[in-house]
Coordinates of C-alpha atoms and ligand atoms in Angstrom, one line a residue:
M1 CA 56.5 -16.7 164.5
T2 CA 57.7 -17.6 168.1
R3 CA 55.1 -19.7 170.0
T4 CA 54.8 -19.3 173.7
P5 CA 55.8 -22.7 175.1
V6 CA 53.1 -24.8 176.7
N7 CA 53.6 -25.9 180.2
V8 CA 53.0 -29.7 180.6
T9 CA 53.1 -30.9 184.2
V10 CA 53.8 -34.6 184.8
T11 CA 53.4 -36.3 188.1
G12 CA 55.2 -39.5 189.0
A13 CA 57.9 -38.4 186.6
A14 CA 60.5 -40.7 188.0
G15 CA 58.5 -43.5 187.4
Q16 CA 58.3 -46.3 184.6
I17 CA 55.8 -44.5 182.5
G18 CA 57.3 -41.1 183.1
Y19 CA 60.3 -42.5 181.8
A20 CA 58.6 -43.4 178.6
L21 CA 56.5 -40.6 178.4
L22 CA 58.6 -37.3 178.9
F23 CA 60.9 -37.9 175.7
R24 CA 58.1 -38.1 173.4
I25 CA 56.6 -35.0 175.1
A26 CA 59.6 -33.2 174.8
S27 CA 60.2 -34.4 171.1
G28 CA 56.9 -32.8 169.9
H29 CA 54.6 -36.0 170.0
L30 CA 52.2 -34.8 172.3
L31 CA 51.2 -31.5 171.0
G32 CA 52.7 -31.1 167.7
A33 CA 56.0 -30.6 166.0
D34 CA 55.9 -26.8 166.1
V35 CA 54.8 -26.6 169.8
P36 CA 57.4 -25.7 172.2
V37 CA 57.1 -27.2 175.8
K38 CA 58.1 -26.3 179.3
L39 CA 58.3 -29.6 181.4
R40 CA 57.1 -29.3 185.1
L41 CA 58.0 -32.6 186.9
L42 CA 56.1 -33.7 190.4
E43 CA 57.8 -36.1 192.3
I44 CA 57.7 -37.5 196.1
P45 CA 61.0 -36.4 197.9
Q46 CA 62.3 -39.8 197.4
G47 CA 61.9 -39.6 193.8
L48 CA 63.2 -36.4 193.3
K49 CA 66.8 -37.6 192.5
A50 CA 65.6 -40.0 189.8
A51 CA 63.7 -37.2 188.1
E52 CA 66.9 -35.1 188.2
G53 CA 68.7 -37.9 186.3
T54 CA 65.9 -38.2 183.7
A55 CA 66.0 -34.2 183.4
M56 CA 69.7 -34.5 182.7
E57 CA 69.1 -37.0 179.9
L58 CA 66.5 -34.8 178.5
D59 CA 69.1 -32.2 178.4
D60 CA 71.2 -34.6 176.6
C61 CA 68.8 -35.0 173.9
A62 CA 68.8 -31.3 173.0
F63 CA 65.3 -31.6 171.8
P64 CA 64.7 -28.2 169.7
L65 CA 61.1 -28.1 171.2
L66 CA 62.1 -28.4 175.1
R67 CA 62.5 -24.9 176.7
G68 CA 63.0 -25.7 180.0
I69 CA 62.4 -28.6 182.9
D70 CA 61.5 -27.8 186.7
I71 CA 61.4 -30.4 189.1
S72 CA 59.4 -30.0 192.7
D73 CA 57.8 -32.1 195.3
D74 CA 55.4 -29.2 195.9
P75 CA 52.2 -29.7 193.9
N76 CA 51.5 -26.0 194.2
V77 CA 54.7 -25.2 192.4
A78 CA 54.4 -28.1 189.9
F79 CA 50.8 -27.1 188.6
D80 CA 51.8 -23.3 188.7
G81 CA 50.6 -22.2 185.0
A82 CA 50.1 -25.6 183.8
N83 CA 48.4 -26.0 180.6
V84 CA 48.4 -29.6 180.5
A85 CA 48.6 -31.9 183.5
L86 CA 49.4 -35.7 183.2
L87 CA 48.7 -37.3 186.6
V88 CA 50.6 -40.5 186.5
G89 CA 51.8 -40.9 190.0
A90 CA 49.6 -43.0 192.3
R91 CA 49.7 -45.4 195.1
P92 CA 50.0 -49.1 194.0
R93 CA 47.9 -51.6 195.5
T94 CA 50.1 -53.4 197.7
K95 CA 49.7 -57.0 199.3
G96 CA 46.8 -57.3 201.9
M97 CA 45.5 -53.6 200.8
E98 CA 41.6 -53.7 200.5
R99 CA 39.8 -51.4 197.6
G100 CA 39.1 -49.1 200.2
D101 CA 42.6 -48.6 201.7
L102 CA 43.7 -48.1 197.9
L103 CA 41.0 -45.3 197.5
E104 CA 42.0 -43.7 200.8
A105 CA 45.7 -43.8 199.8
N106 CA 45.0 -42.5 196.4
G107 CA 42.7 -39.6 197.8
G108 CA 45.7 -38.3 199.6
I109 CA 47.6 -37.8 196.3
F110 CA 44.7 -36.7 194.0
K111 CA 42.8 -34.5 196.5
P112 CA 45.9 -32.1 197.2
Q113 CA 46.6 -32.2 193.4
G114 CA 43.2 -31.3 192.7
K115 CA 43.4 -28.3 194.7
A116 CA 46.9 -27.1 193.5
I117 CA 45.3 -27.4 189.9
N118 CA 42.5 -25.2 191.1
D119 CA 44.5 -22.7 192.6
H120 CA 47.4 -22.4 190.3
A121 CA 47.0 -23.9 186.9
A122 CA 46.3 -21.8 183.6
D123 CA 42.8 -21.1 182.6
D124 CA 43.0 -23.6 179.8
I125 CA 44.1 -26.4 181.8
K126 CA 43.6 -30.1 180.5
V127 CA 43.8 -32.9 183.1
L128 CA 44.5 -36.6 182.0
V129 CA 44.5 -39.1 184.9
V130 CA 46.5 -42.1 184.2
G131 CA 47.5 -43.4 187.9
N132 CA 44.8 -46.2 188.9
P133 CA 42.2 -46.3 189.7
A134 CA 42.2 -43.8 187.1
N135 CA 38.4 -42.7 186.6
T136 CA 37.9 -42.6 190.5
N137 CA 41.2 -40.5 191.0
A138 CA 40.1 -38.2 188.1
L139 CA 36.8 -37.8 190.2
I140 CA 38.7 -36.9 193.4
A141 CA 41.0 -34.3 191.8
Q142 CA 37.8 -32.9 189.9
A143 CA 35.9 -32.4 193.4
A144 CA 38.9 -30.8 194.9
A145 CA 39.0 -27.9 191.9
P146 CA 35.4 -26.5 191.8
D147 CA 36.9 -23.6 189.9
V148 CA 38.0 -25.6 186.7
P149 CA 35.5 -26.8 184.4
R150 CA 34.6 -30.4 185.3
E151 CA 35.0 -31.4 181.7
R152 CA 38.7 -30.8 181.9
F153 CA 39.2 -33.7 184.0
T154 CA 39.5 -36.9 182.1
A155 CA 40.8 -40.5 182.7
M156 CA 42.7 -42.6 180.4
T157 CA 41.2 -45.6 178.6
R158 CA 43.1 -44.9 175.4
L159 CA 45.3 -47.9 176.3
D160 CA 42.3 -50.0 176.3
H161 CA 41.0 -48.7 173.1
N162 CA 44.5 -49.3 171.4
R163 CA 44.6 -52.8 172.8
A164 CA 41.1 -53.4 171.4
L165 CA 42.2 -51.9 168.0
S166 CA 45.1 -54.1 167.9
Q167 CA 43.2 -57.5 168.8
L168 CA 40.4 -56.9 166.2
S169 CA 43.2 -56.1 163.6
K170 CA 44.7 -59.5 164.2
K171 CA 41.4 -61.2 164.2
T172 CA 40.4 -59.8 160.8
G173 CA 43.5 -59.2 159.1
A174 CA 42.8 -55.5 158.6
P175 CA 45.3 -53.0 159.5
V176 CA 44.7 -50.8 162.7
S177 CA 44.2 -48.0 160.2
E178 CA 41.4 -49.3 158.5
I179 CA 39.4 -49.8 161.8
R180 CA 37.2 -47.1 163.0
K181 CA 34.7 -46.2 165.7
L182 CA 35.6 -48.8 168.3
T183 CA 34.4 -48.0 172.1
I184 CA 35.6 -48.6 175.3
W185 CA 32.7 -48.3 177.9
G186 CA 33.1 -48.0 181.6
N187 CA 35.9 -48.3 183.9
H188 CA 39.9 -48.6 183.3
S189 CA 39.4 -52.0 185.0
A190 CA 38.6 -55.8 184.2
T191 CA 34.9 -54.7 184.1
Q192 CA 35.4 -52.3 180.9
Y193 CA 33.4 -53.2 177.9
P194 CA 35.1 -53.0 174.4
D195 CA 32.3 -52.7 172.2
I196 CA 32.8 -53.6 168.1
F197 CA 29.1 -53.4 167.4
H198 CA 29.4 -49.8 165.8
A199 CA 33.0 -50.1 164.7
E200 CA 33.8 -50.6 161.1
V201 CA 36.6 -52.5 159.6
A202 CA 37.5 -51.6 156.1
G203 CA 33.9 -49.7 156.0
K204 CA 32.2 -53.0 157.1
N205 CA 30.2 -53.5 160.2
A206 CA 32.9 -55.2 162.6
A207 CA 30.7 -57.3 164.5
E208 CA 29.3 -58.6 161.1
A209 CA 32.8 -58.8 159.5
V210 CA 33.9 -61.0 162.4
N211 CA 30.8 -63.0 162.8
D212 CA 32.1 -65.1 165.6
Q213 CA 30.2 -64.5 168.9
A214 CA 32.2 -66.8 170.8
W215 CA 35.4 -65.1 170.0
L216 CA 33.9 -61.9 170.8
A217 CA 32.7 -63.0 174.2
D218 CA 35.1 -65.6 175.2
D219 CA 38.2 -64.2 173.6
F220 CA 38.3 -60.4 172.7
I221 CA 36.5 -58.8 175.6
P222 CA 38.5 -60.6 178.3
T223 CA 41.7 -60.4 176.4
V224 CA 41.2 -56.5 176.2
A225 CA 39.9 -56.3 179.7
K226 CA 42.6 -58.1 181.5
R227 CA 45.5 -57.2 179.2
G228 CA 46.9 -54.9 182.2
A229 CA 47.2 -58.2 184.4
A230 CA 48.7 -60.4 181.4
I231 CA 51.2 -57.8 181.0
I232 CA 52.2 -57.6 184.6
E233 CA 52.3 -61.3 184.8
A234 CA 54.6 -61.5 181.4
R235 CA 56.8 -58.4 182.2
G236 CA 56.8 -58.6 186.0
A237 CA 56.0 -54.8 186.0
S238 CA 52.7 -53.0 184.7
S239 CA 52.6 -51.6 181.1
A240 CA 54.8 -48.5 180.8
A241 CA 55.6 -47.6 177.1
S242 CA 52.1 -48.7 175.7
A243 CA 50.6 -46.8 178.7
A244 CA 53.0 -43.6 177.9
N245 CA 51.9 -44.1 174.3
A246 CA 48.3 -44.0 174.9
A247 CA 48.6 -40.9 177.1
I248 CA 50.4 -39.2 174.3
D249 CA 47.3 -40.3 172.0
H250 CA 45.0 -39.3 174.3
V251 CA 46.2 -35.5 174.9
H252 CA 47.2 -35.2 171.1
T253 CA 43.5 -36.4 170.1
W254 CA 42.1 -34.0 172.7
V255 CA 44.1 -30.9 171.3
N256 CA 43.9 -31.9 167.6
G257 CA 40.8 -33.7 167.3
T258 CA 39.1 -36.9 165.8
A259 CA 39.6 -37.7 162.1
D260 CA 36.3 -37.2 160.1
G261 CA 34.3 -40.5 160.4
D262 CA 36.0 -41.8 163.4
W263 CA 35.7 -41.4 167.2
T264 CA 37.9 -42.2 170.1
S265 CA 37.4 -43.6 173.8
M266 CA 37.9 -41.2 176.8
G267 CA 37.1 -41.3 180.6
I268 CA 34.8 -38.0 180.9
P269 CA 32.3 -37.0 183.4
S270 CA 28.8 -38.4 182.3
D271 CA 26.3 -36.1 181.4
G272 CA 23.5 -39.1 181.8
S273 CA 24.3 -40.4 178.3
Y274 CA 23.3 -44.2 177.7
G275 CA 22.1 -44.3 181.3
V276 CA 25.5 -43.5 183.0
P277 CA 24.7 -41.6 186.0
E278 CA 25.7 -38.0 185.8
G279 CA 29.0 -37.1 187.0
L280 CA 30.7 -40.5 186.9
I281 CA 33.9 -40.3 185.0
S282 CA 33.2 -43.1 182.7
S283 CA 34.7 -44.1 179.0
F284 CA 32.5 -43.1 176.2
P285 CA 32.9 -42.8 172.4
V286 CA 33.7 -39.2 171.8
T287 CA 34.3 -36.9 168.7
I288 CA 36.5 -34.0 169.3
K289 CA 36.9 -30.6 167.4
D290 CA 38.8 -27.5 168.5
G291 CA 39.9 -29.0 171.8
A292 CA 36.3 -29.7 172.9
Y293 CA 35.0 -33.4 173.2
E294 CA 31.5 -34.6 172.8
I295 CA 29.8 -38.0 173.3
V296 CA 28.6 -39.7 170.4
Q297 CA 24.9 -39.7 170.6
G298 CA 22.2 -42.1 169.4
L299 CA 24.1 -45.3 169.3
E300 CA 21.7 -48.3 169.6
I301 CA 22.9 -50.4 172.6
N302 CA 21.8 -54.1 172.3
D303 CA 21.4 -56.3 175.4
F304 CA 24.8 -57.9 175.3
S305 CA 26.2 -54.5 175.4
R306 CA 23.6 -53.1 177.8
E307 CA 24.5 -55.8 180.5
R308 CA 28.3 -55.2 180.0
I309 CA 28.2 -51.3 180.1
D310 CA 25.8 -51.6 183.2
A311 CA 28.1 -53.9 185.0
S312 CA 31.2 -51.4 184.6
V313 CA 29.3 -48.5 185.5
K314 CA 28.0 -50.2 188.8
E315 CA 31.6 -50.7 189.7
L316 CA 32.1 -46.8 189.3
S317 CA 29.3 -45.9 191.1
E318 CA 30.4 -48.2 194.1
E319 CA 33.7 -46.5 194.0
R320 CA 32.1 -43.5 193.9
E321 CA 30.3 -44.3 197.1
A322 CA 33.4 -45.5 198.8
V323 CA 35.4 -42.3 198.1
R324 CA 32.0 -40.3 199.2
G325 CA 32.3 -42.2 202.3
L326 CA 35.9 -41.5 202.6
G327 CA 34.9 -37.7 202.5
L328 CA 36.9 -37.3 199.4
L329 CA 34.1 -35.6 197.2
Ligands
NAD401 N1 45.1 -46.0 182.9 C1 45.9 -46.7 182.4 O1 45.7 -47.2 181.3 C2 47.1 -47.1 183.2 C3 48.0 -48.1 182.3 C4 49.3 -48.4 183.2 C5 49.6 -47.9 184.3 N2 48.5 -47.1 184.9 C6 48.9 -46.7 186.1 O2 49.7 -45.5 186.1 C7 50.4 -45.4 187.5 C8 51.9 -45.2 187.3 O3 52.4 -46.4 186.7 P1 54.2 -46.5 186.7 O4 54.2 -47.8 186.1 O5 55.1 -45.4 186.0 O6 54.5 -46.7 188.2 P2 55.9 -46.4 189.0 O7 55.8 -47.1 190.3 O8 57.0 -46.9 188.1 O9 55.9 -44.9 189.1 C9 55.1 -44.0 190.0 C10 55.7 -42.8 190.5 O10 55.0 -42.0 191.0 C11 55.6 -41.4 192.0 N3 54.6 -40.7 193.1 C12 53.9 -41.5 193.8 N4 53.2 -40.5 194.4 C13 53.4 -39.4 194.0 C14 52.8 -38.2 194.4 N5 52.0 -37.9 195.4 N6 53.3 -37.0 193.5 C15 54.2 -37.4 192.6 N7 54.5 -38.4 192.3 C16 54.2 -39.3 193.2 C17 56.6 -42.5 192.6 O11 57.6 -41.9 193.5 C18 56.9 -43.0 191.3 O12 58.2 -42.6 190.7 C19 50.0 -46.8 188.3 O13 48.9 -46.2 189.1 C20 49.5 -47.6 187.2 O14 48.8 -48.4 187.9 C21 47.4 -46.7 184.4
LMR402 O1 48.7 -50.8 186.7 C1 48.0 -51.9 186.2 O2 47.2 -52.4 187.3 C2 47.5 -52.2 184.9 C3 47.5 -51.1 183.9 O3 46.2 -50.2 184.5 C4 47.2 -51.5 182.8 O4 46.0 -51.3 182.0 O5 48.1 -51.9 181.9

């Protein structure tokens, strides 16, 4: 049976994450080995030539699933008919820039993109925001798209989730495949809280298996939370292939579901669960079935976790207030 291609829009397509992402989307890793895709690349005018070069390389791969590539600097064109949107392009923080300036500059990107999604995307649109500050950029785009169900706007914390899996695997010696139910709570920032109290390593409670509070507080949590900065320090550029990989994982799991007995972490609009104020786009443990996610309910949150979740959520609330103050919500 011939399937209709899925339209996948990628913003910031000429950037370093874009370069690591597009080939994997075109080869079937995003949606599945039997799902044809059409790529819609959005760039700013200065990025168009490089995006065209990437498109030439995509052509040269002769990917059987790739049914077309369109390139534009107009969000209204790039999001037309989009089924999946990966919002990667963002304004990076530069020297001397205050947080308010950064939020304002990103408002200038994510507000018009949200409006273009509202006006032109397909009814089943799923949006993943990767560009930082990802959670609040997702909130800005969502606010500009009142006709799109709000749960379709998500922010990426899957890279943090994957980083936490890897660190826990190194500590316990168990392969990543034997670790389940890890959670990233809060913001994709240094305040995020990677939680192993409900995680399992080879079927045993992870916190009990580790049994090392000092490692948890002084090594694991800061290593995961500050990994982005450590990569920048080491590479001289922010994470790209691992970020692209996490974006693939995020959408693949959103479309295909979580495994039985496991969950994943996604930045999603809060429904008030776990004391996270309603509407904030915060990371939660989620299970996914038939393309719809649900927050895992009923987890007992100990004092150690509560304090850290609250700190990250406070930061998200402050970011929301700041963009409200800028008239972006
Ligand atoms: N959530 C996460 O886990 C995570 C991880 C890594 C990086 N990031 C973020 O992802 C973003 C992209 O990273 P990168 O390394 O690819 O950056 P990059 O600078 O290499 O590429 C960004 C691209 O976006 C383009 N761009 C800028 N404004 C645009 C707009 N309005 N429309 C379309 N394109 C636009 C630029 O021209 C550039 O080509 C950054 O904000 C980075 O901080 C997030
Ligand atoms: O781009 C950054 O500031 C870091 C990035 O969000 C990461 O977690 O690697």
